[in-house]
């Protein structure tokens, strides 16, 4: 495919998208079994893969270079593929996150080796089958499951791999960045987050409180964009907690295969223990939801308040259904608290004052902001983090340039 014509490449990607669409329910069921995602989320995730493939299927014929006026000749640029791209994916959103790297990489003429996370290889393997069924030649998109320090590390170190797209923890991302330096390997990093949900006193408090659990507990909080640090203006702090309680206790936790369930179990026993470690005996649990009996690594939606903003639960990425609620005094205090972290992935701002919304959006150090909403991800808008949340952007119209090298060519036209 790397050498194929632009039109052929586009057609193959559209066929791949069609194959994903035809297999959507099967992919979704696999993800429920594989990762414990709710069936509603899993359907959205498989649909997202289809949409990302379709979106970047429009790239190949539009990947035009420039003609730049110069004296004595003609100057043109080409966007050439890098070669082999290694995509290393995490377990929390196995399908969409893989596709955010795979689709633009293929669209720009690269070949791809995808390494899924150890715990969640099933949907990645199914996507590889669907790509073959769609006519993408063998070896163009390869899925290679295995241990991170073995298979992932080999991709990072192998001189034949020209670029790494890594999504995962900041700890592993830093090591990969250092290792990529040896070969000056191209790199995109999507790392952790500890995202603020800032609620101002003038906000529609009912709406902000009703939306807060979804913003934090979606995918059982195993979401890099989880708005788990709720900052509330002091004068409405008590009222907000009153409104938050029924929203949290009524959050539907249960069998993820059941329609309408909002939260399933955590990914593993070890991860549940790690999450529980942030809520030791005596922790300030203001209220929490319920969990079902039976198999599954269950942890209830949990709200910690009051919490000192410097405490571990308020500063570290918990990656589970635990939020902290911290009061702030004014706009400057909210910005200070929101930025008091090494992460910078996303944040939400709830206010009716558009000036305040814009000022705070510009002042908060994060890549993805939302006002009166927790929505962060659309395949046609850029996504990524600042500070230690990452490097580069995925999705949106510009992501393709991260998978190409620009070549400049000057042709003398004078004797
Ligand atoms: P992780 O860092 O443990 O693993 C991620 C991937 O890296 C896995 O495939 C793993 O096998 C591989 N890996 C591990 N060691 C490696 C090595 N030495 N060399 C190469 N590859 C290696 O992360 P995780 O626990 O699977 O995922 C959770 C983390 O991912 C959280 O911190 C979360 O915030 C982050 N995340 C970020 C985004 C984002 O877009 N910013 C999205 C989802 C998840």
Coordinates of N, CA, C and O in Angstrom, one line a residue, residues 290-412:
X290 N -22.9 2.1 44.6 CA -23.0 0.7 45.0 C -22.2 -0.1 43.9 O -22.0 0.4 42.8
X291 N -21.9 -1.3 44.3 CA -21.4 -2.3 43.3 C -22.2 -3.6 43.4 O -22.6 -3.9 44.4
X292 N -22.3 -4.3 42.3 CA -23.0 -5.6 42.3 C -22.2 -6.7 43.0 O -21.0 -6.5 43.1
X293 N -22.8 -7.7 43.3 CA -22.1 -8.9 43.8 C -21.7 -9.7 42.5 O -22.0 -9.4 41.4
X294 N -20.9 -10.7 42.8 CA -20.6 -11.6 41.6 C -19.2 -11.3 41.0 O -18.5 -10.4 41.5
X295 N -18.9 -12.0 40.0 CA -17.5 -11.9 39.4 C -17.3 -10.5 38.8 O -18.2 -9.8 38.4
X296 N -16.0 -10.1 38.9 CA -15.7 -8.7 38.4 C -14.9 -8.0 39.4 O -15.1 -8.2 40.6
X297 N -14.0 -7.2 39.0 CA -13.1 -6.4 39.9 C -13.8 -5.1 40.2 O -13.5 -4.0 39.6
X298 N -14.8 -5.1 41.1 CA -15.7 -4.0 41.3 C -15.1 -2.9 42.2 O -14.4 -3.3 43.2
X299 N -15.3 -1.7 41.9 CA -15.0 -0.6 42.8 C -16.1 0.4 42.7 O -16.4 0.8 41.6
X300 N -16.7 0.9 43.8 CA -17.8 1.8 43.7 C -17.4 3.2 43.3 O -16.3 3.7 43.7
X301 N -18.3 4.0 42.6 CA -18.0 5.4 42.4 C -17.9 6.1 43.8 O -18.7 5.9 44.6
X302 N -16.8 6.8 43.9 CA -16.5 7.3 45.3 C -16.1 8.8 45.2 O -15.4 9.2 44.3
X303 N -16.6 9.5 46.2 CA -16.3 11.0 46.2 C -15.6 11.3 47.5 O -16.1 11.0 48.6
X304 N -14.4 11.8 47.4 CA -13.6 12.2 48.6 C -13.7 13.7 48.8 O -13.4 14.5 47.9
X305 N -14.2 14.1 49.9 CA -14.3 15.6 50.3 C -14.5 15.7 51.8 O -15.3 14.9 52.4
X306 N -14.0 16.7 52.4 CA -13.0 17.7 51.9 C -11.6 17.0 51.8 O -11.3 16.1 52.6
X307 N -10.9 17.5 50.8 CA -9.5 16.9 50.5 C -8.6 18.1 50.4 O -8.9 19.1 49.8
X308 N -7.4 17.9 51.0 CA -6.4 18.9 50.8 C -5.8 18.8 49.4 O -5.6 17.7 49.0
X309 N -5.7 19.9 48.7 CA -5.3 19.8 47.3 C -4.0 19.2 47.1 O -3.6 18.7 46.0
X310 N -3.1 19.1 48.1 CA -1.8 18.5 48.0 C -1.8 17.0 48.2 O -0.8 16.3 48.1
X311 N -2.9 16.5 48.7 CA -2.9 15.0 49.0 C -2.8 14.1 47.7 O -3.2 14.5 46.6
X312 N -2.3 12.9 48.0 CA -2.0 12.0 46.9 C -3.3 11.8 46.0 O -3.2 11.8 44.7
X313 N -4.4 11.6 46.6 CA -5.7 11.4 45.8 C -6.0 12.5 44.9 O -6.7 12.4 43.9
X314 N -5.6 13.7 45.3 CA -5.9 14.9 44.5 C -4.8 15.3 43.5 O -5.0 16.1 42.7
X315 N -3.7 14.6 43.6 CA -2.6 15.0 42.7 C -2.2 13.9 41.7 O -1.7 14.2 40.6
X316 N -2.4 12.6 42.1 CA -1.9 11.5 41.2 C -3.1 11.0 40.4 O -4.3 11.0 40.8
X317 N -2.8 10.4 39.2 CA -3.8 9.8 38.4 C -4.2 8.5 39.0 O -3.5 7.6 39.1
X318 N -5.5 8.5 39.4 CA -6.0 7.2 40.1 C -6.4 6.2 39.1 O -6.2 5.0 39.2
X319 N -7.0 6.7 38.0 CA -7.4 5.8 36.9 C -8.5 4.8 37.4 O -8.6 3.7 37.0
X320 N -9.3 5.3 38.2 CA -10.5 4.5 38.8 C -11.6 5.5 39.1 O -11.4 6.7 39.0
X321 N -12.7 5.0 39.6 CA -13.9 5.9 39.8 C -13.8 6.6 41.2 O -14.7 6.5 42.0
X322 N -12.8 7.4 41.3 CA -12.6 8.2 42.6 C -12.4 9.7 42.2 O -11.5 10.0 41.4
X323 N -13.3 10.5 42.8 CA -13.0 12.0 42.5 C -12.8 12.7 43.9 O -13.3 12.2 44.9
X324 N -12.1 13.8 43.8 CA -11.9 14.6 44.9 C -12.6 15.9 44.6 O -12.6 16.4 43.5
X325 N -13.1 16.5 45.7 CA -13.8 17.8 45.5 C -13.1 18.8 46.4 O -13.0 18.6 47.6
X326 N -12.6 19.9 45.8 CA -11.8 20.9 46.5 C -12.4 22.3 46.2 O -12.7 22.6 45.1
X327 N -12.5 23.1 47.3 CA -13.1 24.4 47.1 C -12.0 25.4 46.6 O -10.8 25.3 46.8
X328 N -12.5 26.5 45.8 CA -11.6 27.6 45.4 C -12.3 28.9 45.7 O -13.5 28.9 45.8
X329 N -11.5 30.0 45.8 CA -12.1 31.2 46.1 C -12.5 32.0 44.9 O -13.7 32.4 44.8
X330 N -11.6 32.3 43.9 CA -11.9 33.1 42.8 C -11.3 32.5 41.5 O -10.6 31.5 41.6
X331 N -11.4 33.3 40.4 CA -10.9 32.8 39.1 C -9.4 32.5 39.2 O -9.0 31.4 38.7
X332 N -8.7 33.4 39.8 CA -7.2 33.2 39.9 C -6.9 31.9 40.7 O -6.0 31.2 40.3
X333 N -7.6 31.7 41.8 CA -7.4 30.5 42.6 C -7.7 29.3 41.8 O -7.0 28.2 41.9
X334 N -8.8 29.3 41.1 CA -9.2 28.1 40.3 C -8.1 27.8 39.3 O -7.7 26.6 39.1
X335 N -7.6 28.8 38.6 CA -6.5 28.6 37.6 C -5.3 28.0 38.3 O -4.7 27.1 37.8
X336 N -4.9 28.6 39.4 CA -3.7 28.1 40.1 C -3.9 26.6 40.5 O -3.0 25.8 40.2
X337 N -5.0 26.3 41.1 CA -5.3 24.9 41.5 C -5.3 24.0 40.2 O -4.7 22.9 40.2
X338 N -6.0 24.4 39.2 CA -6.1 23.5 38.0 C -4.7 23.3 37.4 O -4.4 22.2 36.9
X339 N -3.8 24.3 37.5 CA -2.5 24.1 36.8 C -1.4 23.5 37.8 O -0.3 23.3 37.4
X340 N -1.8 23.3 39.0 CA -0.9 22.8 40.0 C -0.7 21.2 39.8 O -1.0 20.5 40.7
X341 N -0.2 20.8 38.7 CA -0.1 19.4 38.4 C 1.0 19.3 37.2 O 1.1 20.3 36.4
X342 N 1.6 18.2 37.1 CA 2.6 18.0 36.0 C 1.9 17.6 34.8 O 2.4 17.6 33.7
X343 N 0.6 17.2 34.9 CA -0.2 16.8 33.7 C -0.8 18.0 33.0 O -1.0 19.1 33.6
X344 N -1.4 17.8 31.8 CA -2.1 18.9 31.1 C -2.9 18.3 30.0 O -2.7 18.7 28.8
X345 N -3.8 17.4 30.3 CA -4.5 16.8 29.1 C -5.8 17.5 28.9 O -6.0 18.0 27.8
X346 N -6.7 17.5 29.8 CA -8.0 18.1 29.5 C -8.6 18.8 30.8 O -8.0 18.7 31.9
X347 N -9.6 19.6 30.6 CA -10.3 20.2 31.7 C -11.7 20.7 31.3 O -11.9 20.9 30.1
X348 N -12.6 20.9 32.3 CA -13.9 21.4 32.0 C -14.1 22.6 32.8 O -13.6 22.7 34.0
X349 N -14.9 23.6 32.3 CA -15.2 24.8 33.0 C -16.7 25.0 33.0 O -17.3 25.0 31.9
X350 N -17.4 25.2 34.1 CA -18.8 25.4 34.2 C -19.1 26.8 34.7 O -18.8 27.1 35.8
X351 N -19.7 27.6 33.8 CA -20.0 29.0 34.2 C -21.0 29.5 33.1 O -21.0 29.0 32.0
X352 N -21.8 30.6 33.5 CA -22.6 31.2 32.5 C -22.0 32.4 31.9 O -22.5 33.1 31.0
X353 N -20.8 32.8 32.4 CA -20.1 34.0 32.0 C -19.1 33.6 30.9 O -18.0 33.0 31.2
X354 N -19.4 34.1 29.7 CA -18.6 33.7 28.6 C -17.2 34.2 28.7 O -16.2 33.6 28.3
X355 N -17.0 35.4 29.2 CA -15.7 36.0 29.4 C -14.8 35.2 30.3 O -13.7 34.9 30.0
X356 N -15.4 34.8 31.4 CA -14.7 33.9 32.4 C -14.4 32.6 31.7 O -13.2 32.1 31.8
X357 N -15.3 32.0 31.0 CA -15.1 30.7 30.3 C -13.9 30.8 29.4 O -13.0 30.0 29.4
X358 N -13.8 31.9 28.6 CA -12.7 32.1 27.7 C -11.4 32.3 28.4 O -10.3 31.8 28.0
X359 N -11.4 33.2 29.4 CA -10.2 33.5 30.1 C -9.6 32.3 30.8 O -8.4 32.0 30.6
X360 N -10.5 31.5 31.4 CA -10.0 30.3 32.1 C -9.5 29.3 31.1 O -8.5 28.6 31.3
X361 N -10.3 29.1 30.0 CA -9.9 28.1 29.0 C -8.5 28.4 28.5 O -7.7 27.5 28.2
X362 N -8.2 29.7 28.3 CA -6.9 30.1 27.8 C -5.8 29.9 28.9 O -4.6 29.7 28.6
X363 N -6.2 30.1 30.1 CA -5.2 30.1 31.2 C -4.9 28.7 31.7 O -3.8 28.4 32.2
X364 N -5.8 27.8 31.5 CA -5.6 26.4 32.0 C -4.6 25.7 31.1 O -4.8 25.7 29.9
X365 N -3.6 25.1 31.6 CA -2.6 24.4 30.8 C -3.0 23.0 30.5 O -2.8 22.1 31.2
X366 N -3.8 22.9 29.4 CA -4.3 21.6 29.0 C -4.5 21.6 27.5 O -4.8 22.7 26.9
X367 N -4.5 20.5 26.9 CA -4.7 20.4 25.4 C -6.2 20.4 25.0 O -6.5 20.8 23.9
X368 N -7.1 20.0 25.8 CA -8.5 19.8 25.5 C -9.4 20.4 26.5 O -9.5 19.8 27.6
X369 N -10.1 21.5 26.2 CA -10.9 22.1 27.2 C -12.4 22.0 26.7 O -12.6 22.0 25.5
X370 N -13.3 21.9 27.7 CA -14.7 22.0 27.3 C -15.4 22.9 28.3 O -15.1 22.9 29.5
X371 N -16.4 23.7 27.8 CA -17.1 24.6 28.6 C -18.6 24.1 28.7 O -19.2 23.8 27.7
X372 N -19.1 24.0 29.9 CA -20.4 23.4 30.2 C -20.6 22.1 29.5 O -21.7 21.8 29.0
X373 N -19.6 21.3 29.6 CA -19.6 20.0 28.9 C -18.4 19.2 29.4 O -17.4 19.9 29.8
X374 N -18.4 17.9 29.2 CA -17.1 17.2 29.4 C -16.6 16.5 28.2 O -15.7 15.7 28.2
X375 N -17.2 16.9 27.1 CA -16.8 16.3 25.8 C -15.4 16.7 25.4 O -15.0 17.8 25.3
X376 N -14.6 15.7 25.1 CA -13.2 16.0 24.7 C -12.8 15.4 23.3 O -11.9 15.9 22.7
X377 N -13.5 14.4 22.9 CA -13.0 13.6 21.8 C -14.0 13.6 20.6 O -15.1 13.2 20.7
X378 N -13.5 14.2 19.5 CA -14.2 14.1 18.2 C -13.1 13.7 17.2 O -12.0 14.3 17.3
X379 N -13.4 12.8 16.3 CA -12.3 12.4 15.4 C -11.8 13.5 14.5 O -10.8 13.4 14.0
X380 N -12.6 14.5 14.3 CA -12.2 15.6 13.4 C -11.7 16.8 14.1 O -11.5 17.9 13.5
X381 N -11.4 16.8 15.4 CA -10.8 17.9 16.1 C -9.5 17.3 16.8 O -9.5 16.2 17.2
X382 N -8.5 18.2 17.0 CA -7.3 17.7 17.6 C -7.4 17.3 19.0 O -8.1 17.9 19.8
X383 N -6.6 16.3 19.4 CA -6.6 15.7 20.7 C -5.2 15.5 21.2 O -4.4 14.9 20.5
X384 N -4.9 15.9 22.4 CA -3.5 15.6 23.0 C -3.3 16.5 24.1 O -4.0 17.4 24.5
X385 N -2.1 16.2 24.8 CA -1.8 16.9 26.0 C -0.6 17.8 26.0 O 0.2 17.7 25.1
X386 N -0.6 18.7 27.0 CA 0.6 19.6 27.2 C 1.3 19.1 28.4 O 0.9 18.1 29.0
X387 N 2.4 19.7 28.8 CA 3.2 19.3 29.9 C 3.5 17.8 29.9 O 3.8 17.2 28.8
X388 N 3.4 17.0 31.0 CA 3.7 15.6 31.0 C 2.6 14.7 30.5 O 2.6 13.5 30.7
X389 N 1.5 15.3 29.9 CA 0.5 14.5 29.3 C 0.7 14.1 27.9 O -0.1 13.3 27.3
X390 N 1.8 14.6 27.3 CA 2.1 14.1 26.0 C 2.8 15.0 25.1 O 3.3 16.1 25.5
X391 N 2.9 14.6 23.8 CA 3.8 15.3 22.8 C 3.1 15.1 21.5 O 2.9 13.9 21.1
X392 N 2.7 16.1 20.8 CA 2.0 16.0 19.5 C 0.5 15.9 19.7 O 0.0 15.9 20.8
X393 N -0.2 15.9 18.6 CA -1.6 15.8 18.6 C -2.1 14.7 17.7 O -1.5 14.4 16.7
X394 N -3.2 14.0 18.1 CA -3.8 13.0 17.3 C -5.2 13.6 16.8 O -5.6 14.6 17.3
X395 N -5.8 12.9 15.8 CA -7.1 13.2 15.3 C -7.1 14.6 14.6 O -6.1 15.3 14.7
X396 N -8.2 15.0 14.1 CA -8.3 16.3 13.4 C -7.5 16.3 12.1 O -6.8 15.4 11.7
X397 N -7.6 17.5 11.4 CA -7.1 17.6 10.1 C -5.5 17.6 10.1 O -5.0 17.2 9.0
X398 N -4.9 17.9 11.1 CA -3.4 18.1 11.1 C -2.6 16.9 11.5 O -1.4 16.8 11.3
X399 N -3.3 15.9 12.0 CA -2.6 14.7 12.5 C -1.8 14.0 11.5 O -0.7 13.4 11.7
X400 N -2.2 14.1 10.2 CA -1.5 13.3 9.1 C -0.1 13.8 9.0 O 0.8 13.0 8.6
X401 N 0.2 15.1 9.2 CA 1.5 15.5 9.0 C 2.5 14.9 10.0 O 3.7 14.9 9.7
X402 N 2.0 14.4 11.1 CA 2.9 13.7 12.0 C 3.3 12.3 11.5 O 4.1 11.7 12.1
X403 N 2.8 11.9 10.4 CA 3.1 10.6 9.8 C 3.9 10.7 8.5 O 4.0 9.8 7.7
X404 N 4.3 11.9 8.2 CA 5.0 12.2 6.9 C 6.3 13.0 7.2 O 6.4 13.6 8.2
X405 N 7.2 12.9 6.2 CA 8.4 13.8 6.2 C 8.2 14.7 5.0 O 7.8 14.2 3.9
X406 N 8.5 16.0 5.2 CA 8.3 16.9 4.1 C 9.7 16.9 3.3 O 10.7 17.1 3.9
X407 N 9.6 16.6 2.0 CA 10.8 16.6 1.2 C 10.7 17.9 0.3 O 9.7 18.1 -0.3
X408 N 11.8 18.6 0.3 CA 11.8 19.8 -0.6 C 12.7 19.5 -1.8 O 13.8 19.0 -1.7
X409 N 12.2 19.9 -3.0 CA 13.0 19.6 -4.2 C 13.1 20.9 -5.0 O 12.1 21.6 -5.3
X410 N 14.3 21.3 -5.4 CA 14.6 22.4 -6.3 C 15.1 21.9 -7.6 O 16.0 21.1 -7.7
X411 N 14.4 22.4 -8.7 CA 14.8 22.0 -10.0 C 15.3 23.3 -10.8 O 14.4 24.2 -10.9
X412 N 16.5 23.4 -11.1 CA 17.0 24.6 -11.8 C 16.5 24.5 -13.3 O 16.4 23.5 -13.9

